[in-house]
Short mmCIF file of C-alpha atoms in Angstrom, two decimals:
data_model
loop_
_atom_site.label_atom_id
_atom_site.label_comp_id
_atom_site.label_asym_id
_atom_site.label_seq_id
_atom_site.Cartn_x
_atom_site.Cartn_y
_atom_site.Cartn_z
CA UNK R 15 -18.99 -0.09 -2.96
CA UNK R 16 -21.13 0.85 0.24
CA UNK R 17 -18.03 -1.34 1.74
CA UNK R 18 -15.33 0.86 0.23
CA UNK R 19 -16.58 3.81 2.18
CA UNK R 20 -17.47 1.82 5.75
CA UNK R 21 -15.11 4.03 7.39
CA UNK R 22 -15.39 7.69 5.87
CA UNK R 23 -12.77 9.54 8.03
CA UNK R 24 -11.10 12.16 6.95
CA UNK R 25 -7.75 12.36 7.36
CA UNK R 26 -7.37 8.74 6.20
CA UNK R 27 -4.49 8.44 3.64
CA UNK R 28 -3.01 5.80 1.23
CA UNK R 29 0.71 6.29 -0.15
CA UNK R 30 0.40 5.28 -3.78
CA UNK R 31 4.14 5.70 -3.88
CA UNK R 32 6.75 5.94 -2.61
CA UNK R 33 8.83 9.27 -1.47
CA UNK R 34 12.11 8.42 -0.26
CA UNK R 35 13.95 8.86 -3.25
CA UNK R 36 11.89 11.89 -4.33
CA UNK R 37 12.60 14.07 -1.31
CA UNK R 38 16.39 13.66 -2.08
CA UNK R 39 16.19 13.93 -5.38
CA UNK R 40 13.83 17.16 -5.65
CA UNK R 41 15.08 20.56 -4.03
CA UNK R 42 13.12 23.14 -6.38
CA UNK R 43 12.51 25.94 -3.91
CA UNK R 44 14.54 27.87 -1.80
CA UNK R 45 12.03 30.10 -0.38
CA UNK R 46 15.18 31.81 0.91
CA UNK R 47 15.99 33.46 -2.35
CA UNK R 48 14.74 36.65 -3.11
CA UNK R 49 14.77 36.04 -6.29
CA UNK R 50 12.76 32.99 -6.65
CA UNK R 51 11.54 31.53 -9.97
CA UNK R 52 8.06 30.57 -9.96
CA UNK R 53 7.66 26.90 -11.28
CA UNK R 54 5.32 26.49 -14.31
CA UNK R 55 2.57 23.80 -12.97
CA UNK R 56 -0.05 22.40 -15.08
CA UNK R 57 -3.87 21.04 -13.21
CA UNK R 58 -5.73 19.92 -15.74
CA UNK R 59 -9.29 18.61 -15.20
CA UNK R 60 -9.93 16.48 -13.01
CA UNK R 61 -11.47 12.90 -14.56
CA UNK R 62 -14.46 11.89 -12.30
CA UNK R 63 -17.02 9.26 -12.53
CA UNK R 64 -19.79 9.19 -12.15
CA UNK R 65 -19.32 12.22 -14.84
CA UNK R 66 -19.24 15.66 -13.01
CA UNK R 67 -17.89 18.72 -15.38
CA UNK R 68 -18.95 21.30 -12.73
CA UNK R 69 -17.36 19.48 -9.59
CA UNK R 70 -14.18 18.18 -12.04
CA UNK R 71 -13.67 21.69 -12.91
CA UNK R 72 -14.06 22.78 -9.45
CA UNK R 73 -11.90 20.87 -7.87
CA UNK R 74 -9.29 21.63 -9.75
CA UNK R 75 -9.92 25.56 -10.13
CA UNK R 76 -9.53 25.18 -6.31
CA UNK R 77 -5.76 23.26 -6.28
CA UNK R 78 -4.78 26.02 -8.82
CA UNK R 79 -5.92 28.76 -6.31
CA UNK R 80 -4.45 27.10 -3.27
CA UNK R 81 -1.01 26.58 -5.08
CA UNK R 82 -1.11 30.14 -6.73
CA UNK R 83 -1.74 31.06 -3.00
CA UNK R 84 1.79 30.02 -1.83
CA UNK R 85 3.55 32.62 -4.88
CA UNK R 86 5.77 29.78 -5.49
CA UNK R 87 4.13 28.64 -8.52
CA UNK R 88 2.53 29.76 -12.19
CA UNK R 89 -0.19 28.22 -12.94
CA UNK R 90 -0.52 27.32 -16.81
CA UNK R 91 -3.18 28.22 -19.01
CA UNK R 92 -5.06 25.25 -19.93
CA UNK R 93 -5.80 26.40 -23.54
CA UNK R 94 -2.12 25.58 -23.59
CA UNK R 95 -2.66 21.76 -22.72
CA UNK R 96 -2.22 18.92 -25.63
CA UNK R 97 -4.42 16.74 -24.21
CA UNK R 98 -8.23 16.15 -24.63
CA UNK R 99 -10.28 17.80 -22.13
CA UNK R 100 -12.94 15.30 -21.78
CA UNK R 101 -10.05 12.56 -21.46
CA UNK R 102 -8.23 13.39 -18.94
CA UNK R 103 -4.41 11.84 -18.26
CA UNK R 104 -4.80 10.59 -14.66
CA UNK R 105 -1.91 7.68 -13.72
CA UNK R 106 1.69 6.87 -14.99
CA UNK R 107 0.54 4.82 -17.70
CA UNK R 108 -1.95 7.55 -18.85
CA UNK R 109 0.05 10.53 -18.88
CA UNK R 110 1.93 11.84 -21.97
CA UNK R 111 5.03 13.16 -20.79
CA UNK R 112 6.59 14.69 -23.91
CA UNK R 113 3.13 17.10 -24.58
CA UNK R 114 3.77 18.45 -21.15
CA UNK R 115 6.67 19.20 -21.66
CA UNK R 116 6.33 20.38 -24.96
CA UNK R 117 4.83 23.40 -23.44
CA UNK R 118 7.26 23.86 -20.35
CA UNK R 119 5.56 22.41 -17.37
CA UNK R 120 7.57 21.48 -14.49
CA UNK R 121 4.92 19.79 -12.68
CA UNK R 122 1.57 18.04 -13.64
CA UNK R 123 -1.23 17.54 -10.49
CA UNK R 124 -3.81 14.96 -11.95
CA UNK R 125 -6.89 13.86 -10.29
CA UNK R 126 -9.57 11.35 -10.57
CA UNK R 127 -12.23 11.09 -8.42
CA UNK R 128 -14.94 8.62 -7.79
CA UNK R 129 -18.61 9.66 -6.08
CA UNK R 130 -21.11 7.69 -4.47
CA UNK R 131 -23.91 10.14 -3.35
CA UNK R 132 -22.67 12.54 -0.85
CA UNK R 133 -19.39 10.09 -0.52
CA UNK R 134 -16.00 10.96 -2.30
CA UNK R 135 -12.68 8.60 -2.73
CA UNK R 136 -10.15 11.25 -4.57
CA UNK R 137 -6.51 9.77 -6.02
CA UNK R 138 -4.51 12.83 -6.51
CA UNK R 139 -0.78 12.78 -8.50
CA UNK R 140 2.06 15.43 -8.64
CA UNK R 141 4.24 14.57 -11.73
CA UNK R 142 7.85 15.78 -13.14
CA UNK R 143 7.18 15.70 -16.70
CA UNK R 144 11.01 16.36 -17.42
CA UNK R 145 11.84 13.06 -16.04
CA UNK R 146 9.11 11.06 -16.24
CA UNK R 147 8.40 10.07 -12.83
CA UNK R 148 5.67 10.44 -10.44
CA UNK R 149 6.66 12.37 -7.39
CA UNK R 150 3.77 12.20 -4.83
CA UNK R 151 0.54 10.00 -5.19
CA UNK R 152 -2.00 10.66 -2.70
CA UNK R 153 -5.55 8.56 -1.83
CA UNK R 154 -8.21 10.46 0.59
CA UNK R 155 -11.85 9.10 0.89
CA UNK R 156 -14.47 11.62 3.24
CA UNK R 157 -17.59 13.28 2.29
CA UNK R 158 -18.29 15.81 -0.67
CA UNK R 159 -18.16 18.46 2.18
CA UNK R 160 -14.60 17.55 2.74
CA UNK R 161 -13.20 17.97 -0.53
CA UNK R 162 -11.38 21.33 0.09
CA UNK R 163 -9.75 19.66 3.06
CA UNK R 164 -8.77 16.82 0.78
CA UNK R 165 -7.43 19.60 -1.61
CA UNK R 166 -5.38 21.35 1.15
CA UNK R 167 -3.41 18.51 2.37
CA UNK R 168 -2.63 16.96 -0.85
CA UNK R 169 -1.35 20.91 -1.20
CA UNK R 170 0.29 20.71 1.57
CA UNK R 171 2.20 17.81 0.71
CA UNK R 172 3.32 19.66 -2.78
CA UNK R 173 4.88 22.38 -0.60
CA UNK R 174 6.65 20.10 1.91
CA UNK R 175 7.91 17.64 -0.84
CA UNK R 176 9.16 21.50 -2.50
CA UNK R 177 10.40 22.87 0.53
CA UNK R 178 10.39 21.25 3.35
CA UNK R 179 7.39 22.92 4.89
CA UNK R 180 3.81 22.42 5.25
CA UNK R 181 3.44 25.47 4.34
CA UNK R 182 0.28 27.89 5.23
CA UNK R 183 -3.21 25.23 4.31
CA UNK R 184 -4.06 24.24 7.49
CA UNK R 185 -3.87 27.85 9.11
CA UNK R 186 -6.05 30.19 9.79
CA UNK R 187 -5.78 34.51 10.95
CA UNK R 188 -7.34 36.42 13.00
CA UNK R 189 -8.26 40.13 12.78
CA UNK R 190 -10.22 42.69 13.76
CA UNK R 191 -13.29 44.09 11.60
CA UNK R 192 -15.99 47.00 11.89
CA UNK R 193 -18.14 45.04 9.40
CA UNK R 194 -20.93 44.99 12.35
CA UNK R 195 -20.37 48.39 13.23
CA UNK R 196 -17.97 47.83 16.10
CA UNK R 197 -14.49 46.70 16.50
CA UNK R 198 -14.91 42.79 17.13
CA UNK R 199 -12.59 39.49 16.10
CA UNK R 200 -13.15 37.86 13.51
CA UNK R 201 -11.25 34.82 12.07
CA UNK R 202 -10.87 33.52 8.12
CA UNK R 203 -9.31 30.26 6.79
CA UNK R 204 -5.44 31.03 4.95
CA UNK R 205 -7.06 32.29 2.31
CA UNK R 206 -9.46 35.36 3.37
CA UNK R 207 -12.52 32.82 3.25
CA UNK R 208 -14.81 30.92 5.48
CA UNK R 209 -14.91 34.36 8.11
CA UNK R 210 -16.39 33.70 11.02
CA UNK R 211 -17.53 36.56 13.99
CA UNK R 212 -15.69 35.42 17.50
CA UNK R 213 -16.41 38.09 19.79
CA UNK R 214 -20.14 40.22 20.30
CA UNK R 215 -19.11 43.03 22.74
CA UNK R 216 -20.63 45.77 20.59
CA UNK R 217 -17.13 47.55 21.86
CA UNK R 218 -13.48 48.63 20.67
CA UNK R 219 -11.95 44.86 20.64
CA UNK R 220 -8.08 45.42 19.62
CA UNK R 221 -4.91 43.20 18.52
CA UNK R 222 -6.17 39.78 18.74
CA UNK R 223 -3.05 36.92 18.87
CA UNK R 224 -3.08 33.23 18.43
CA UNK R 225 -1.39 31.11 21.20
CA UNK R 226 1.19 28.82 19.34
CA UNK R 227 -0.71 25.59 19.34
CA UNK R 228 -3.50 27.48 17.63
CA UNK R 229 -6.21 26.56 20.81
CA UNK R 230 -6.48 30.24 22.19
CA UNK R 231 -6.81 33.80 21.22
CA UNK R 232 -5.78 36.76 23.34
CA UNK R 233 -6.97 40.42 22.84
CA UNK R 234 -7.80 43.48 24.53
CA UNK R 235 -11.19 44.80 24.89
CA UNK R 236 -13.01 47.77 25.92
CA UNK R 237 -15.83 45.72 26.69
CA UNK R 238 -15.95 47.11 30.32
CA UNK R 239 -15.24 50.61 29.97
CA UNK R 240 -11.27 49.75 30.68
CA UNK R 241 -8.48 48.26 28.13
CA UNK R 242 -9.03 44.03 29.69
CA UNK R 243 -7.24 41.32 28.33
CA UNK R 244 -9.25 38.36 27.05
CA UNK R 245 -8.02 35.15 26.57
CA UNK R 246 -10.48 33.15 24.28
CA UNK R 247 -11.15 29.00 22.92
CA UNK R 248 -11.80 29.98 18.70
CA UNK R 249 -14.48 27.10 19.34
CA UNK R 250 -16.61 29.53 21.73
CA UNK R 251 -15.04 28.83 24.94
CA UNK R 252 -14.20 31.93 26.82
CA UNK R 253 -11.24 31.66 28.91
CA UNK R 254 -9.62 34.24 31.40
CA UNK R 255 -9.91 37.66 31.57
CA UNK R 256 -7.36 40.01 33.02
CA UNK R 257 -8.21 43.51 34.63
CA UNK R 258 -5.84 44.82 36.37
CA UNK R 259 -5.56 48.50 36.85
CA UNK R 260 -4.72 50.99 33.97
CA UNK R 261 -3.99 49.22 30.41
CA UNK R 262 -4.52 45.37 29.70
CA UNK R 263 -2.65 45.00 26.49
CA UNK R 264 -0.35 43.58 23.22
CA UNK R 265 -0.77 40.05 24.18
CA UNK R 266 1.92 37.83 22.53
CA UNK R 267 2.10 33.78 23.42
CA UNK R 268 5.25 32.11 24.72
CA UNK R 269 6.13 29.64 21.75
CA UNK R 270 4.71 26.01 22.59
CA UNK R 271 3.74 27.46 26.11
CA UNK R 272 0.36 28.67 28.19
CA UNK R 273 1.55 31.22 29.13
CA UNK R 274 1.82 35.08 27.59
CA UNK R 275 3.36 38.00 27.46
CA UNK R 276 1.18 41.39 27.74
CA UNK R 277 1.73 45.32 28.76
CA UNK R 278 0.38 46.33 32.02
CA UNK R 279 -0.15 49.32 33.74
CA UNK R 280 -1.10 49.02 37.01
CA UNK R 281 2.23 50.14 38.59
CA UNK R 282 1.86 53.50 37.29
CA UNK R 283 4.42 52.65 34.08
CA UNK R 284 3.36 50.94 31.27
CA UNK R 285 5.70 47.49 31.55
CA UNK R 286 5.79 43.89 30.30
CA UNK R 287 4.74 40.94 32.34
CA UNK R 288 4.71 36.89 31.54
CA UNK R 289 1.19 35.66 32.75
CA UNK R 290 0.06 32.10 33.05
CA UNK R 291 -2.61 31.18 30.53
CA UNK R 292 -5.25 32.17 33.62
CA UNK R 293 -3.94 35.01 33.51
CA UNK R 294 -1.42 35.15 36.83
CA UNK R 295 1.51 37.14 36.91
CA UNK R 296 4.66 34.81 36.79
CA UNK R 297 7.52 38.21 36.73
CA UNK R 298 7.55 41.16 35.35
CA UNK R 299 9.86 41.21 32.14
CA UNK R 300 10.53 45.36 31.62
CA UNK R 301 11.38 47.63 34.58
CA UNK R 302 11.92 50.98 32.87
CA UNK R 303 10.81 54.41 33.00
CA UNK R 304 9.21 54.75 29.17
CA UNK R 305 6.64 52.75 27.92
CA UNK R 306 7.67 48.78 27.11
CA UNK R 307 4.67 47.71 24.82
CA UNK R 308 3.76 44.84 21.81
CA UNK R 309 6.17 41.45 23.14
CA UNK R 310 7.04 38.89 20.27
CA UNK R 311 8.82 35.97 21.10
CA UNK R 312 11.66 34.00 19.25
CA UNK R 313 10.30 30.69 18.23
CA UNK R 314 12.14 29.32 21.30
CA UNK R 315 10.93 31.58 23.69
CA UNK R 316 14.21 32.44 24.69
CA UNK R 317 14.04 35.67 23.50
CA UNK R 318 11.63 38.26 23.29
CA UNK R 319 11.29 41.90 21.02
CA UNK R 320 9.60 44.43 21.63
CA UNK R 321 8.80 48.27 21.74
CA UNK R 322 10.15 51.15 23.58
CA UNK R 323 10.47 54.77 24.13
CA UNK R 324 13.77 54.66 26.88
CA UNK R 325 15.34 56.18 23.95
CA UNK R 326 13.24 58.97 23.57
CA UNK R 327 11.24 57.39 20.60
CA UNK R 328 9.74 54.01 19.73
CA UNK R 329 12.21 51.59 18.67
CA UNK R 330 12.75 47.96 18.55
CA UNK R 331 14.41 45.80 21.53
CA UNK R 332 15.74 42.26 22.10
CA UNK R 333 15.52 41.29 25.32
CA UNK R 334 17.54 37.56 26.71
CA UNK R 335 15.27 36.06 28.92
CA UNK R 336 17.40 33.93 30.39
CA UNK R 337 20.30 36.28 30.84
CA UNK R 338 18.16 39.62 31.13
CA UNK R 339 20.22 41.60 28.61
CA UNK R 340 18.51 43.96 26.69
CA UNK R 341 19.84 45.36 23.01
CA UNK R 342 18.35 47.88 20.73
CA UNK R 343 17.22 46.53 17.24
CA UNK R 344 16.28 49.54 15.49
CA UNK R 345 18.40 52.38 14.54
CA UNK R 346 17.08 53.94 11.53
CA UNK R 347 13.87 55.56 11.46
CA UNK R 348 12.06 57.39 14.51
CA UNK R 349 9.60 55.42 14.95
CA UNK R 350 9.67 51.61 14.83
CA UNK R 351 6.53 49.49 15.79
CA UNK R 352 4.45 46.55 15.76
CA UNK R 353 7.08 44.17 15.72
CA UNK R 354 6.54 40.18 14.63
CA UNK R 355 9.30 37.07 14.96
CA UNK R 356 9.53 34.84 12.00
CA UNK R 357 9.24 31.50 12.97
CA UNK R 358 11.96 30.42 11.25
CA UNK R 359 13.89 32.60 13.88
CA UNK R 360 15.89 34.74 11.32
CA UNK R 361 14.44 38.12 10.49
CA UNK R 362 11.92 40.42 12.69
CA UNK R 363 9.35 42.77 10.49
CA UNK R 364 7.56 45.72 11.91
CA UNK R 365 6.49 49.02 10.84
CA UNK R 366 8.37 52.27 10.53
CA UNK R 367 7.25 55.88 9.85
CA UNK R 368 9.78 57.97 7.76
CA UNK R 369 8.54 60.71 5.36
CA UNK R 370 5.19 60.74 6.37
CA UNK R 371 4.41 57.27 5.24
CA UNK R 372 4.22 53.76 7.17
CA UNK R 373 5.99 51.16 5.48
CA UNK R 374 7.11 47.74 6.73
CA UNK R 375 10.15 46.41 7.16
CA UNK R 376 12.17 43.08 7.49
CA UNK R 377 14.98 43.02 9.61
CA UNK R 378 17.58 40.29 9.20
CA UNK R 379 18.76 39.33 12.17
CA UNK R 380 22.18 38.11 11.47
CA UNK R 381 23.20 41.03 9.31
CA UNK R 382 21.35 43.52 11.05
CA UNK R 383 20.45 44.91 7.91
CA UNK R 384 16.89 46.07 6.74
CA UNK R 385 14.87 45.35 3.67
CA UNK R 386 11.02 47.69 2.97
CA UNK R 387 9.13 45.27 1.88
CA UNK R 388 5.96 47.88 0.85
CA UNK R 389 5.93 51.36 -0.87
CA UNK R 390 3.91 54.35 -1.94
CA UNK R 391 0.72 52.68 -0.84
CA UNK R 392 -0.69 54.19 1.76
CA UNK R 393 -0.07 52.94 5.48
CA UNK R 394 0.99 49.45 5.43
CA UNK R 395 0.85 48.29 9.70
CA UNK R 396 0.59 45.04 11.82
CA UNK R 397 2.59 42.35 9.93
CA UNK R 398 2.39 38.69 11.09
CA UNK R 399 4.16 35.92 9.29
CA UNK R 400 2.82 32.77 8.29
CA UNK R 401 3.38 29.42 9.98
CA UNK R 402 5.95 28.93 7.41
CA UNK R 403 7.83 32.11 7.20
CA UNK R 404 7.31 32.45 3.35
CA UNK R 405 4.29 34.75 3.35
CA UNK R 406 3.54 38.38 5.41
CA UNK R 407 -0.03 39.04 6.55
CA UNK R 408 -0.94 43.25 6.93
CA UNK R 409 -3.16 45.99 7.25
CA UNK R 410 -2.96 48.54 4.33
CA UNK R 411 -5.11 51.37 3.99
CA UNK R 412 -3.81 51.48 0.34
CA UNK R 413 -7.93 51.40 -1.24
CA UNK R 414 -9.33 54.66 -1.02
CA UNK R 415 -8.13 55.23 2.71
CA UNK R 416 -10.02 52.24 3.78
CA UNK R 417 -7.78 49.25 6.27
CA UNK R 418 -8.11 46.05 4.79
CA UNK R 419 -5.74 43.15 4.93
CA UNK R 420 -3.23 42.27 2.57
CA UNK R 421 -0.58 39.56 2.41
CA UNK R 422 2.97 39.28 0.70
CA UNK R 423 5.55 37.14 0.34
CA UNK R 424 8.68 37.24 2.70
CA UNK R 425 10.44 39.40 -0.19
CA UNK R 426 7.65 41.76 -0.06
CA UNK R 427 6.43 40.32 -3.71
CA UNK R 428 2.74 39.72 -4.83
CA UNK R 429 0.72 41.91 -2.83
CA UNK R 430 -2.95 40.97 -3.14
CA UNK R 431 -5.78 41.90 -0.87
CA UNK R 432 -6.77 39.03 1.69
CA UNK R 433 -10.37 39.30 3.05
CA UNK R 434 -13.66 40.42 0.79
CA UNK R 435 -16.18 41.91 3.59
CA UNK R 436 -17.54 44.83 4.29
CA UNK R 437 -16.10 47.61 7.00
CA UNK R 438 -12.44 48.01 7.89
CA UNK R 439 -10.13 45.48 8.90
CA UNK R 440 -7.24 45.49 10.82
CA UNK R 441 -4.24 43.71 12.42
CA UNK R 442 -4.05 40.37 11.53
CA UNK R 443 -2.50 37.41 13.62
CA UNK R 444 -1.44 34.04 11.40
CA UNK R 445 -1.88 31.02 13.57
CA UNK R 446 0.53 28.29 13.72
CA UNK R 447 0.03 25.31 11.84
CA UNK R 448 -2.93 22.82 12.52
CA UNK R 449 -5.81 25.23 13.47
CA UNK R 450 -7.29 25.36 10.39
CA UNK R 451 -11.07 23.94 9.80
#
């Protein structure tokens, strides 16, 4: 046994099976569709040996989470399930199709798991009851600390098998809290959990952004007495910090780049410049007479919104970099804000002020046309899509006046509350995939 588990690395994966036909068989998701069915999905127990109810249970409590997570799925009652509990249906052979779906499940997950002290060697199955087949069999061996890892990738590889996407598992955000009493960043895994404190200034810290391979956070601080821009390693590392003249702010990363967009104010107007990762200025992006503020970049970096008053209020601008032409975006509403690119390329949210309330919008950038995605709940600012483009983080003062972040889906659909901690919380910045824990 001791053998088995020589080398424990996480990470390490067996294909029990193979998915060649599966991915061009199975298309269930089109996470473009509005109206998207979620997909009845049964987890029962998990069988493990030696016998574990609590960590069985566990375990796959946490894959129902995870999955309900995504909105993509409904997770079955169990009280539902014609199998017996203390028996669970774990392999091919094992499983009775027809009781599954007897009761309308789409897909089965079934687990077994085998412990050795403080050593774990999980087998993990997604089934299509309907047809009989297994779709995805997955083998990870680590350490009982690793299990939720183990959990998320065998996720993730529901979700790209479903959609072509690894979805959100591996991601983390970042945001800004007053649970210490002052405006620092903090970070949380996907899900609102595992926060962790990155910055001590005992200061205003403001609209913290991930650089796209996840390794760096920008924000601006008041840490000095002045609006500086901070560019930060997540594992402790400080990097560079820019303090120029006048305002330091709105960082937003070139796509797949070190380098960053950011407004400063040094030449008297408040413009856009592309800095190195050090924090050089490469060229100056805006030349205008109004204030050019929060960049985003296309996911190809060949284009880049962002905010301006040259018309006399905030609205939203696309601006070529390669050819220099500038377009307004935003025509309706007088006062358009905080805008962030989808990765997938295709639609540009932000947030709007009409009637006295602050909504967010989607903007579809083929059509042109405009979707609010919140209503009649308070002030809904700062959205940043996932890595995936299926799932809108915010910050919603919707709870007794009090910011917290929220997240939605792309349609603007199952609005839950992200983060449990105490103070305020604000603006929220998805990573890109792979700088999760």
């Amino acid at each position: 046994m001791k053998d088995v588990f020589k080398t424990v690395l996480m990470g390490v994966t067996l294909w029990l099976a193979s998915l060649a036909a599966a991915f061009a068989q199975y298309d269930y998701i089109d996470i473009r569709n509005p109206s998207l069915k979620k997909i009845p999905i049964a987890i029962p127990n998990f069988r493990i040996s030696p016998t574990d109810s609590v960590l069985s249970l566990k375990s796959s409590n946490q894959i129902a989470e995870y999955l309900d997570f995504t909105g993509f799925f409904k997770i079955m009652d169990r009280e539902m399930f014609l199998m017996d509990p203390n028996n669970p249906e774990t392999d091919r052979a094992t499983v009775k199709f027809q009781n599954w779906k007897t009761i309308g499940a789409e897909l089965l997950v079934t687990g077994n798991i085998l412990t050795q002290g403080d050593l774990v060697d999980m087998e993990l199955r997604l089934f299509d009851p309907f047809k009989g087949e297994m779709l995805i069999g997955k083998r990870y061996k680590g350490w009982t600390k690793d299990i939720p890892q183990m959990l998320r990738r065998f996720c993730s590889e529901i979700i790209y098998l479903l959609t072509g996407s690894w979805g959100v598992f591996d991601s983390r955000i970042a945001f800004v809290s007053t649970a210490t009493g002052h405006k620092e960043v903090f970070t949380c895994d996907f899900d609102g959990s595992n926060p962790q404190q990155m910055t001590r200034f005992k200061s205003i810290t403001l609209t913290p952004v991930w650089g796209m391979d996840g390794t760096w956070i920008a924000y601006t601080s008041y840490a000095k007495g002045q609006p500086d821009l901070y560019i930060l390693n997540p594992s402790g590392k400080q990097g560079t910090i820019v303090s120029k003249k006048g305002l330091n702010t709105t960082p937003a990363w070139v796509p797949g780049q070190f380098k960053l967009a950011a407004t400063l104010s040094f030449s008297g107007d408040q413009d856009i410049y592309l800095l190195t990762g050090d924090g050089k200025i490469i060229k100056q992006l805006t030349e205008n007479w109004g204030i050019d503020t929060s960049p985003t970049f296309s996911p190809d970096g060949g284009r880049m919104a962002f905010v301006s008053n040259r018309s006399g209020t905030p609205q939203i601008y696309i601006k070529d970099i390669g050819s220099g032409k500038i377009e307004r975006l935003t025509y309706e509403g007088k006062y358009n804000t905080q805008p962030n690119w989808s990765p997938r390329g295709d639609k540009i949210c932000y947030s709007t002020i009409e009637g006295g309330e602050i909504n967010i919008h989607a903007m579809d950038l083929k059509t042109r046309q405009a979707v609010r995605l919140t209503y009649n709940a308070g002030k809904n600012e700062a959205p940043s899509w996932s890595p995936d483009g299926t799932l809108i983080a915010f910050s919603s003062n919707r709870e007794k006046g009090i910011s917290r972040i929220y997240i939605m889906t792309a349609y603007g659909t199952d609005q839950r509350r992200l983060i449990q901690m105490n103070g305020e919380q604000f603006t929220p910045s998805w990573s890109p995939k792979g700088s999760g824990n």
